[in-house]
Coordinates of N, CA and C and ligand atoms in Angstrom, one line a residue:
M1 N 0.8 -1.2 0.0 CA 0.0 0.0 0.0 C 0.9 1.3 0.0
Q2 N 0.4 2.2 -0.7 CA 1.2 3.5 -0.8 C 1.2 4.2 0.6
P3 N 2.4 4.6 1.0 CA 2.4 5.3 2.3 C 1.6 6.6 2.2
I4 N 1.1 7.1 3.3 CA 0.3 8.3 3.3 C 1.3 9.5 3.3
L5 N 2.5 9.3 4.0 CA 3.5 10.4 4.0 C 4.8 9.9 3.6
F6 N 5.5 10.6 2.8 CA 6.8 10.2 2.4 C 7.7 11.5 2.3
T7 N 8.7 11.6 3.1 CA 9.6 12.7 3.0 C 11.0 12.2 2.6
S8 N 11.6 13.0 1.8 CA 12.9 12.6 1.3 C 13.9 13.8 1.4
G9 N 15.0 13.6 2.1 CA 16.1 14.5 2.2 C 15.7 15.9 2.6
L10 N 14.7 15.9 3.6 CA 14.3 17.2 4.1 C 15.3 18.0 4.9
T11 N 15.6 19.2 4.4 CA 16.5 20.0 5.2 C 15.8 21.4 5.4
R12 N 16.2 22.0 6.5 CA 15.7 23.4 6.8 C 16.8 24.1 7.5
N13 N 17.2 25.2 6.8 CA 18.2 26.1 7.4 C 17.6 27.4 7.7
Y14 N 18.0 28.0 8.8 CA 17.5 29.4 9.1 C 18.7 30.3 9.0
E15 N 18.5 31.5 8.5 CA 19.5 32.5 8.5 C 19.7 33.0 9.9
T16 N 20.9 33.2 10.3 CA 21.1 33.6 11.8 C 21.0 35.1 12.0
G17 N 21.0 35.9 10.9 CA 21.0 37.3 11.0 C 22.4 37.9 11.0
T18 N 23.4 37.1 11.3 CA 24.8 37.5 11.3 C 25.5 37.0 10.1
G19 N 24.7 36.6 9.1 CA 25.3 36.1 7.8 C 25.5 34.6 7.8
G20 N 25.3 34.0 9.0 CA 25.5 32.5 9.1 C 24.2 31.8 8.8
S21 N 24.2 30.5 8.9 CA 23.0 29.7 8.7 C 23.0 28.6 9.7
L22 N 21.8 28.4 10.3 CA 21.6 27.4 11.3 C 20.9 26.2 10.6
K23 N 21.6 25.1 10.6 CA 21.0 23.9 10.0 C 20.2 23.1 11.0
V24 N 18.9 23.2 10.9 CA 18.1 22.6 11.9 C 17.7 21.1 11.4
L25 N 17.2 20.9 10.3 CA 17.0 19.6 9.8 C 18.1 19.3 8.7
K26 N 18.6 18.1 8.9 CA 19.8 17.8 8.0 C 19.6 16.5 7.2
G27 N 18.4 16.4 6.6 CA 18.1 15.3 5.7 C 17.2 14.3 6.4
I28 N 15.9 14.5 6.4 CA 15.0 13.7 7.1 C 14.2 12.8 6.0
D29 N 14.4 11.5 6.1 CA 13.7 10.6 5.3 C 12.7 9.8 6.1
L30 N 11.5 10.0 5.8 CA 10.5 9.4 6.7 C 9.3 8.8 5.9
V31 N 8.9 7.6 6.2 CA 7.7 7.0 5.6 C 6.7 6.7 6.7
V32 N 5.5 7.2 6.5 CA 4.4 6.9 7.5 C 3.3 6.2 6.7
R33 N 2.8 5.1 7.3 CA 1.8 4.3 6.6 C 0.4 4.8 7.1
R34 N -0.6 4.6 6.3 CA -2.0 5.0 6.7 C -2.4 4.3 8.0
G35 N -3.0 5.1 8.9 CA -3.5 4.6 10.1 C -2.4 4.4 11.2
E36 N -1.2 4.8 10.9 CA -0.1 4.7 11.9 C -0.1 5.9 12.8
V37 N 0.3 5.6 14.1 CA 0.4 6.7 15.0 C 1.9 6.8 15.4
V38 N 2.5 7.9 15.1 CA 3.9 8.1 15.2 C 4.2 9.2 16.2
A39 N 5.0 8.9 17.2 CA 5.4 9.9 18.1 C 6.8 10.4 17.8
I40 N 7.0 11.7 17.8 CA 8.4 12.2 17.5 C 8.9 12.8 18.8
I41 N 10.0 12.4 19.3 CA 10.6 12.9 20.5 C 12.0 13.4 20.2
G42 N 12.6 14.1 21.2 CA 13.9 14.6 21.1 C 14.1 15.8 21.9
P43 N 15.3 16.2 22.1 CA 15.6 17.4 23.0 C 15.0 18.7 22.4
S44 N 14.8 19.7 23.3 CA 14.3 21.0 22.9 C 15.2 21.6 21.8
G45 N 14.7 22.2 20.8 CA 15.4 22.9 19.8 C 16.0 22.1 18.7
V46 N 15.6 20.8 18.7 CA 16.2 19.9 17.7 C 15.5 19.9 16.4
G47 N 14.3 20.5 16.3 CA 13.7 20.7 15.0 C 12.4 19.9 14.9
K48 N 11.8 19.5 16.0 CA 10.5 18.7 16.0 C 9.4 19.5 15.4
S49 N 9.2 20.7 16.0 CA 8.1 21.6 15.5 C 8.4 22.0 14.0
T50 N 9.6 22.3 13.7 CA 10.0 22.6 12.3 C 9.6 21.5 11.4
L51 N 9.9 20.3 11.7 CA 9.5 19.2 10.9 C 8.0 19.1 10.7
L52 N 7.3 19.2 11.8 CA 5.8 19.1 11.8 C 5.2 20.2 10.9
H53 N 5.8 21.4 11.1 CA 5.3 22.6 10.3 C 5.5 22.4 8.8
I54 N 6.6 21.8 8.5 CA 6.9 21.5 7.0 C 5.9 20.5 6.5
I55 N 5.7 19.4 7.3 CA 4.8 18.4 6.8 C 3.4 19.0 6.6
G56 N 3.0 19.9 7.5 CA 1.7 20.6 7.4 C 1.7 21.8 6.5
A57 N 2.8 22.0 5.8 CA 2.9 23.1 4.9 C 2.7 24.5 5.5
L58 N 3.0 24.6 6.8 CA 3.0 25.9 7.5 C 4.4 26.5 7.3
D59 N 5.3 25.8 6.8 CA 6.7 26.2 6.6 C 7.2 25.5 5.3
R60 N 8.3 26.0 4.7 CA 8.8 25.3 3.5 C 10.2 24.7 3.8
P61 N 10.5 23.6 3.3 CA 11.9 23.1 3.5 C 12.9 23.9 2.7
T62 N 14.2 23.9 3.1 CA 15.2 24.5 2.3 C 15.5 23.6 1.1
A63 N 15.4 22.2 1.3 CA 15.6 21.3 0.3 C 14.8 20.0 0.7
G64 N 14.5 19.2 -0.3 CA 13.9 17.9 0.0 C 12.4 18.0 -0.4
T65 N 11.7 16.8 -0.3 CA 10.3 16.8 -0.8 C 9.4 16.2 0.3
V66 N 8.2 16.6 0.3 CA 7.1 16.0 1.1 C 6.0 15.5 0.2
E67 N 5.7 14.2 0.2 CA 4.6 13.7 -0.6 C 3.5 13.2 0.3
I68 N 2.3 13.6 0.0 CA 1.1 13.1 0.7 C 0.3 12.3 -0.3
D69 N 0.1 11.0 -0.1 CA -0.6 10.2 -1.0 C 0.0 10.4 -2.4
G70 N 1.3 10.4 -2.5 CA 2.0 10.5 -3.8 C 2.0 11.8 -4.4
Q71 N 1.4 12.9 -3.8 CA 1.5 14.2 -4.3 C 2.6 15.0 -3.6
A72 N 3.4 15.6 -4.4 CA 4.5 16.5 -3.8 C 3.9 17.8 -3.5
I73 N 3.7 18.1 -2.2 CA 2.9 19.2 -1.8 C 3.5 20.6 -2.2
F74 N 4.8 20.7 -2.2 CA 5.5 22.0 -2.4 C 5.6 22.3 -3.9
E75 N 5.2 21.3 -4.7 CA 5.2 21.6 -6.2 C 3.9 22.3 -6.6
G76 N 2.9 22.3 -5.8 CA 1.7 23.1 -6.1 C 1.8 24.6 -5.9
D77 N 0.8 25.3 -6.4 CA 0.9 26.8 -6.2 C 0.3 27.1 -4.8
E78 N 0.3 28.4 -4.4 CA -0.2 28.8 -3.1 C -1.6 28.4 -2.8
H79 N -2.4 28.4 -3.9 CA -3.8 28.0 -3.7 C -4.0 26.6 -3.3
Q80 N -3.2 25.7 -4.0 CA -3.2 24.3 -3.7 C -2.6 24.0 -2.3
L81 N -1.6 24.8 -1.9 CA -1.0 24.7 -0.6 C -2.1 25.0 0.5
A82 N -2.8 26.1 0.3 CA -3.8 26.5 1.2 C -4.9 25.5 1.4
R83 N -5.3 24.9 0.2 CA -6.3 23.8 0.3 C -5.8 22.6 1.1
Y84 N -4.5 22.3 0.8 CA -3.9 21.2 1.5 C -3.9 21.4 3.0
R85 N -3.5 22.6 3.4 CA -3.5 23.0 4.9 C -4.8 22.9 5.5
N86 N -5.8 23.3 4.8 CA -7.2 23.4 5.3 C -7.9 22.1 5.3
T87 N -7.7 21.3 4.3 CA -8.5 20.1 4.2 C -7.8 18.8 4.4
E88 N -6.5 18.7 4.2 CA -5.9 17.4 4.2 C -5.1 17.1 5.5
V89 N -4.7 18.2 6.2 CA -4.1 18.0 7.5 C -4.9 18.7 8.5
G90 N -4.8 18.2 9.7 CA -5.4 18.8 10.9 C -4.3 19.1 11.9
F91 N -4.3 20.3 12.5 CA -3.2 20.7 13.4 C -3.8 20.9 14.8
I92 N -3.0 20.3 15.7 CA -3.3 20.6 17.1 C -2.0 21.1 17.7
F93 N -2.0 22.3 18.3 CA -0.8 22.9 18.8 C -0.8 22.8 20.4
Q94 N 0.3 23.2 20.9 CA 0.4 23.2 22.4 C -0.6 24.2 23.0
F95 N -0.7 25.4 22.4 CA -1.7 26.4 22.8 C -2.7 26.3 21.7
H96 N -3.9 26.2 22.1 CA -5.0 25.8 21.1 C -5.3 26.7 19.9
H97 N -4.9 28.0 20.1 CA -5.2 29.0 19.0 C -6.7 29.0 18.6
L98 N -7.6 28.9 19.6 CA -9.0 29.0 19.3 C -9.3 30.5 19.1
L99 N -10.3 30.8 18.4 CA -10.7 32.2 18.2 C -11.6 32.6 19.4
Q100 N -11.1 33.6 20.1 CA -11.8 34.0 21.4 C -13.2 34.5 21.3
E101 N -13.5 35.1 20.2 CA -14.8 35.8 20.1 C -15.9 34.8 19.5
F102 N -15.5 33.6 19.2 CA -16.4 32.6 18.7 C -16.7 31.5 19.8
T103 N -17.8 30.9 19.7 CA -18.1 29.8 20.6 C -17.4 28.5 20.2
A104 N -17.4 27.5 21.1 CA -16.7 26.3 20.8 C -17.3 25.7 19.5
L105 N -18.6 25.7 19.4 CA -19.2 25.1 18.2 C -18.7 25.9 16.9
E106 N -18.7 27.2 17.0 CA -18.3 28.0 15.8 C -16.8 27.8 15.5
N107 N -16.0 27.6 16.6 CA -14.6 27.3 16.3 C -14.4 26.0 15.6
V108 N -15.2 25.0 16.0 CA -15.1 23.7 15.3 C -15.6 23.8 13.9
M109 N -16.6 24.6 13.7 CA -17.2 24.7 12.3 C -16.3 25.4 11.3
M110 N -15.4 26.2 11.9 CA -14.7 27.2 11.0 C -13.9 26.5 9.8
P111 N -13.2 25.5 10.0 CA -12.4 24.9 8.9 C -13.4 24.5 7.7
A112 N -14.6 24.0 8.1 CA -15.5 23.5 7.1 C -16.1 24.7 6.4
L113 N -16.4 25.8 7.1 CA -16.9 27.0 6.5 C -15.9 27.6 5.5
I114 N -14.7 27.6 5.9 CA -13.6 28.1 5.0 C -13.5 27.2 3.8
A115 N -13.8 25.9 3.9 CA -13.7 25.0 2.8 C -15.0 25.0 1.9
G116 N -15.9 25.9 2.3 CA -17.1 26.0 1.5 C -18.3 25.1 1.8
V117 N -18.2 24.4 3.0 CA -19.3 23.5 3.3 C -20.5 24.3 3.8
K118 N -21.7 23.8 3.5 CA -22.9 24.5 3.9 C -23.0 24.6 5.4
R119 N -23.5 25.8 5.9 CA -23.5 26.1 7.3 C -24.2 25.0 8.1
S120 N -25.4 24.6 7.6 CA -26.2 23.6 8.4 C -25.4 22.3 8.5
E121 N -24.7 21.9 7.4 CA -23.9 20.6 7.5 C -22.8 20.8 8.4
A122 N -22.1 21.9 8.3 CA -20.9 22.1 9.2 C -21.4 22.1 10.7
R123 N -22.5 22.7 10.9 CA -23.0 22.7 12.3 C -23.3 21.3 12.8
K124 N -23.9 20.5 12.0 CA -24.2 19.1 12.4 C -23.0 18.3 12.7
R125 N -22.0 18.4 11.8 CA -20.8 17.7 12.0 C -20.0 18.2 13.2
A126 N -19.9 19.5 13.4 CA -19.3 20.1 14.6 C -19.9 19.6 15.9
A127 N -21.2 19.6 15.9 CA -21.9 19.2 17.1 C -21.6 17.7 17.4
S128 N -21.5 16.9 16.4 CA -21.2 15.5 16.6 C -19.7 15.3 17.1
L129 N -18.8 16.2 16.6 CA -17.4 16.1 17.0 C -17.3 16.6 18.5
L130 N -18.1 17.6 18.8 CA -18.1 18.1 20.2 C -18.6 17.0 21.1
R131 N -19.6 16.2 20.7 CA -20.1 15.1 21.4 C -18.9 14.1 21.6
A132 N -18.2 13.8 20.5 CA -17.1 12.8 20.6 C -16.0 13.2 21.6
V133 N -15.8 14.5 21.8 CA -14.8 14.9 22.7 C -15.5 15.3 24.1
K134 N -16.7 14.9 24.2 CA -17.5 15.1 25.5 C -17.6 16.5 25.9
L135 N -18.0 17.3 24.9 CA -18.2 18.8 25.2 C -19.5 19.3 24.7
E136 N -20.4 18.4 24.5 CA -21.7 18.9 23.9 C -22.3 19.9 24.8
S137 N -22.1 19.8 26.1 CA -22.8 20.7 27.0 C -22.1 22.1 27.0
R138 N -20.9 22.2 26.3 CA -20.2 23.5 26.3 C -20.2 24.1 24.9
A139 N -21.0 23.6 24.0 CA -21.0 24.1 22.7 C -21.1 25.6 22.5
G140 N -21.9 26.2 23.4 CA -22.1 27.7 23.3 C -21.1 28.5 24.1
H141 N -20.1 27.9 24.8 CA -19.1 28.6 25.5 C -18.1 29.2 24.6
R142 N -17.6 30.3 25.0 CA -16.4 30.9 24.3 C -15.2 30.3 25.0
P143 N -14.0 30.3 24.3 CA -12.8 29.7 24.9 C -12.5 30.2 26.3
G144 N -12.7 31.4 26.6 CA -12.4 32.0 27.9 C -13.3 31.4 29.0
E145 N -14.4 30.7 28.6 CA -15.3 30.1 29.6 C -15.0 28.6 29.7
L146 N -13.9 28.1 29.1 CA -13.6 26.7 29.2 C -12.3 26.5 29.9
S147 N -12.1 25.3 30.5 CA -10.8 25.0 31.1 C -9.8 24.7 30.0
G148 N -8.5 24.7 30.4 CA -7.4 24.4 29.4 C -7.6 23.1 28.7
G149 N -8.0 22.1 29.5 CA -8.2 20.8 28.9 C -9.4 20.8 27.9
E150 N -10.4 21.5 28.3 CA -11.6 21.6 27.4 C -11.3 22.3 26.1
Q151 N -10.5 23.4 26.3 CA -10.1 24.2 25.1 C -9.3 23.3 24.1
Q152 N -8.5 22.4 24.7 CA -7.6 21.6 23.9 C -8.5 20.5 23.2
R153 N -9.5 20.1 23.9 CA -10.4 19.1 23.2 C -11.2 19.8 22.1
V154 N -11.6 21.0 22.3 CA -12.2 21.8 21.2 C -11.3 21.8 20.0
A155 N -10.0 22.1 20.3 CA -9.0 22.1 19.2 C -8.8 20.8 18.5
V156 N -9.0 19.7 19.2 CA -8.9 18.4 18.6 C -10.1 18.2 17.6
A157 N -11.3 18.6 18.1 CA -12.5 18.5 17.3 C -12.4 19.4 16.0
R158 N -11.8 20.6 16.2 CA -11.6 21.5 15.1 C -10.7 20.8 14.1
A159 N -9.6 20.2 14.6 CA -8.6 19.7 13.7 C -9.2 18.5 12.9
L160 N -10.2 17.9 13.4 CA -10.8 16.7 12.7 C -12.0 17.1 11.8
M161 N -12.3 18.4 11.8 CA -13.5 18.8 11.1 C -13.6 18.5 9.7
N162 N -12.5 18.6 9.0 CA -12.5 18.4 7.5 C -12.0 16.9 7.2
E163 N -12.1 16.1 8.2 CA -11.6 14.7 8.0 C -10.2 14.6 7.4
P164 N -9.3 15.2 8.1 CA -7.9 15.2 7.5 C -7.3 13.8 7.3
K165 N -6.5 13.7 6.3 CA -5.8 12.4 6.0 C -4.8 12.2 7.2
L166 N -4.3 13.4 7.6 CA -3.2 13.3 8.6 C -3.4 14.3 9.7
L167 N -3.3 13.8 10.9 CA -3.5 14.7 12.1 C -2.1 15.0 12.7
L168 N -1.8 16.2 12.8 CA -0.4 16.6 13.3 C -0.6 17.3 14.6
A169 N 0.1 16.8 15.6 CA -0.1 17.4 17.0 C 1.2 17.8 17.5
D170 N 1.4 19.0 17.9 CA 2.7 19.5 18.5 C 2.5 19.8 20.0
E171 N 3.0 18.9 20.8 CA 2.9 19.0 22.3 C 1.4 19.2 22.7
P172 N 0.5 18.4 22.2 CA -0.9 18.7 22.5 C -1.3 18.7 24.0
S173 N -0.5 18.0 24.8 CA -0.8 18.0 26.2 C 0.2 18.7 27.0
G174 N 1.1 19.5 26.3 CA 2.2 20.1 27.0 C 1.8 21.2 28.0
N175 N 0.6 21.7 27.8 CA 0.2 22.8 28.6 C -0.9 22.4 29.6
L176 N -1.1 21.1 29.8 CA -2.2 20.6 30.6 C -1.7 20.0 31.9
D177 N -2.6 20.0 32.9 CA -2.2 19.2 34.1 C -2.4 17.7 33.8
R178 N -1.9 16.9 34.7 CA -1.8 15.5 34.5 C -3.1 14.9 34.1
A179 N -4.2 15.2 34.8 CA -5.5 14.6 34.6 C -6.0 15.0 33.2
S180 N -5.9 16.3 32.9 CA -6.4 16.7 31.5 C -5.5 16.1 30.4
A181 N -4.2 16.0 30.7 CA -3.3 15.4 29.7 C -3.7 13.9 29.4
E182 N -4.0 13.2 30.5 CA -4.4 11.8 30.4 C -5.7 11.7 29.6
E183 N -6.6 12.6 29.8 CA -7.9 12.6 29.1 C -7.7 12.9 27.6
L184 N -6.8 13.8 27.3 CA -6.5 14.1 25.9 C -5.8 12.9 25.3
H185 N -4.9 12.3 26.0 CA -4.2 11.1 25.4 C -5.2 10.0 25.1
R186 N -6.2 9.8 26.0 CA -7.2 8.8 25.8 C -8.0 9.1 24.6
L187 N -8.3 10.4 24.4 CA -9.1 10.8 23.3 C -8.3 10.5 22.0
L188 N -7.1 10.9 21.9 CA -6.3 10.7 20.7 C -6.1 9.2 20.5
W189 N -6.0 8.4 21.5 CA -5.9 7.0 21.4 C -7.2 6.4 20.8
N190 N -8.3 6.8 21.3 CA -9.6 6.3 20.8 C -9.7 6.6 19.3
L191 N -9.4 7.8 19.0 CA -9.5 8.3 17.7 C -8.7 7.4 16.7
S192 N -7.5 7.2 17.1 CA -6.6 6.5 16.2 C -7.0 5.0 16.1
R193 N -7.4 4.4 17.2 CA -7.8 3.0 17.2 C -9.1 2.8 16.5
K194 N -10.1 3.7 16.8 CA -11.4 3.4 16.2 C -11.5 3.9 14.8
A195 N -11.0 5.1 14.6 CA -11.2 5.7 13.3 C -10.1 5.5 12.3
G196 N -9.0 4.8 12.8 CA -7.9 4.6 11.9 C -7.2 5.8 11.4
Q197 N -7.3 6.9 12.2 CA -6.7 8.2 11.8 C -5.2 8.1 11.9
T198 N -4.5 8.6 10.9 CA -3.0 8.7 10.9 C -2.6 9.9 11.7
I199 N -1.8 9.7 12.7 CA -1.4 10.8 13.6 C 0.1 10.9 13.7
I200 N 0.6 12.1 13.6 CA 2.0 12.3 14.0 C 2.0 13.3 15.2
V201 N 2.6 12.9 16.3 CA 2.5 13.7 17.5 C 3.9 13.9 18.0
V202 N 4.2 15.2 18.2 CA 5.5 15.6 18.8 C 5.2 15.7 20.3
T203 N 6.0 15.1 21.1 CA 5.7 15.2 22.5 C 7.0 14.9 23.4
H204 N 7.0 15.6 24.6 CA 8.0 15.3 25.6 C 7.4 14.3 26.6
N205 N 6.1 14.0 26.4 CA 5.4 13.2 27.4 C 5.6 11.7 27.0
M206 N 6.4 11.0 27.7 CA 6.6 9.6 27.4 C 5.4 8.7 27.5
R207 N 4.5 9.1 28.4 CA 3.2 8.3 28.5 C 2.5 8.4 27.2
L208 N 2.5 9.6 26.6 CA 1.8 9.7 25.3 C 2.6 9.0 24.2
A209 N 3.9 9.1 24.2 CA 4.7 8.5 23.2 C 4.5 7.0 23.3
Q210 N 4.3 6.4 24.5 CA 4.2 5.0 24.6 C 2.9 4.5 24.0
L211 N 1.9 5.4 23.8 CA 0.6 5.0 23.2 C 0.8 4.8 21.6
A212 N 1.8 5.4 21.1 CA 2.0 5.4 19.6 C 2.4 4.0 19.2
D213 N 2.3 3.8 17.8 CA 2.8 2.5 17.3 C 4.3 2.6 17.2
R214 N 4.8 3.8 17.1 CA 6.2 3.9 16.7 C 6.8 5.2 17.3
I215 N 8.0 5.1 17.7 CA 8.7 6.3 18.3 C 9.9 6.7 17.5
I216 N 9.9 7.9 17.0 CA 11.1 8.4 16.3 C 11.8 9.5 17.1
R217 N 13.1 9.3 17.2 CA 13.9 10.2 18.0 C 14.7 11.1 17.1
L218 N 14.6 12.4 17.2 CA 15.4 13.3 16.4 C 16.6 13.8 17.3
E219 N 17.7 13.9 16.7 CA 18.9 14.5 17.4 C 19.8 15.1 16.3
D220 N 20.3 16.2 16.6 CA 21.2 16.9 15.7 C 20.7 16.9 14.3
G221 N 19.4 17.2 14.1 CA 18.9 17.4 12.8 C 18.6 16.1 12.0
K222 N 18.8 14.9 12.7 CA 18.5 13.7 12.0 C 17.7 12.7 12.8
I223 N 17.2 11.7 12.1 CA 16.5 10.6 12.9 C 17.5 9.7 13.4
V224 N 17.7 9.6 14.7 CA 18.7 8.7 15.2 C 18.1 7.4 15.7
E225 N 16.8 7.3 15.9 CA 16.2 6.1 16.3 C 14.8 6.1 15.8
D226 N 14.3 4.9 15.3 CA 13.0 4.7 14.8 C 12.6 3.3 15.2
K227 N 11.7 3.2 16.2 CA 11.4 1.9 16.7 C 9.9 1.7 16.9
Q228 N 9.5 0.4 16.7 CA 8.1 0.1 16.9 C 7.9 0.0 18.4
N229 N 6.8 0.5 18.9 CA 6.5 0.3 20.3 C 6.0 -1.1 20.6
E230 N 6.5 -1.7 21.7 CA 6.0 -3.0 22.0 C 4.6 -2.9 22.6
K231 N 3.7 -3.8 22.1 CA 2.3 -3.6 22.6 C 2.0 -4.8 23.6
Ligands
ATP301 N1 11.9 31.3 12.4 C1 13.0 30.9 12.9 N2 14.2 31.6 12.6 C2 15.4 31.2 13.1 N3 15.6 30.1 13.8 C3 14.5 29.4 14.1 C4 13.2 29.7 13.7 N4 12.3 28.8 14.2 C5 13.0 27.9 14.9 N5 14.3 28.2 14.8 C6 15.4 27.5 15.5 O1 15.4 26.2 15.0 C7 15.6 25.2 16.0 C8 14.5 24.2 16.0 O2 13.3 24.8 16.5 P1 12.0 23.9 16.7 O3 11.0 24.8 17.2 O4 11.7 23.1 15.6 O5 12.5 23.0 18.0 P2 11.7 21.9 18.8 O6 12.4 20.6 18.6 O7 10.3 21.9 18.4 O8 11.9 22.4 20.3 P3 10.9 22.3 21.5 O9 11.0 20.9 22.1 O10 11.6 23.3 22.5 O11 9.6 22.8 21.1 C9 15.8 26.0 17.3 O12 17.2 26.1 17.6 C10 15.2 27.4 17.0 O13 15.9 28.3 17.7
MG302 MG1 8.6 22.5 19.4

């Protein structure tokens, strides 16, 4: 079966401002199969977020390719990239980035509305996703009226709104207390096992990493370890 994600020779350099160049990623070759849950771990500053942002087309590589379902994403124009970002990948960040002036339901609906889905349909699907993350009773709350863990669950529902091929999560529980983190991990776990969602999650949390099928360790800009989790 064709892999869902294929990266080849990904590098990312940043200009340092003093004429130098910081080489963050130094050739990342990665294959992820459909339905796989992959945890990416490694020390701070090693390039985990950079890698995730490139896979999600929030950033561009200095060199190398990213293919999703056989399509080289950076070969498309800006319009295709925007479509890819909005409909093929879902993002969950450490800080949820919910829109403060909108309710939980409206926040979840947003990606579908941007993609041109009818309002009534978007509302129906958003409500069912809020039910799935156990927040149906908070649909009308604004982010400021929700706990941190609840806000993060809204962000999960929003990330799933357009049924992304690939769910990308960057420290999704990094900002939560232990109980809320556990709840979020359970949620991601259920999602991946029941729905067969492909997930790449960057985390410092080894409890979350242990739930994955596979753990990849980045060090010095490279993949230094790639192992299947024992189940
Ligand atoms: N826009 C930028 N311009 C210059 N350097 C950057 C930029 N973004 C990130 N970097 C540098 O690239 C390196 C990798 O950053 P990245 O955010 O990918 O690390 P990370 O592995 O996610 O770390 P953490 O675990 O702390 O989140 C860091 O040294 C950072 O300082
Ligand atoms: Mg990071």
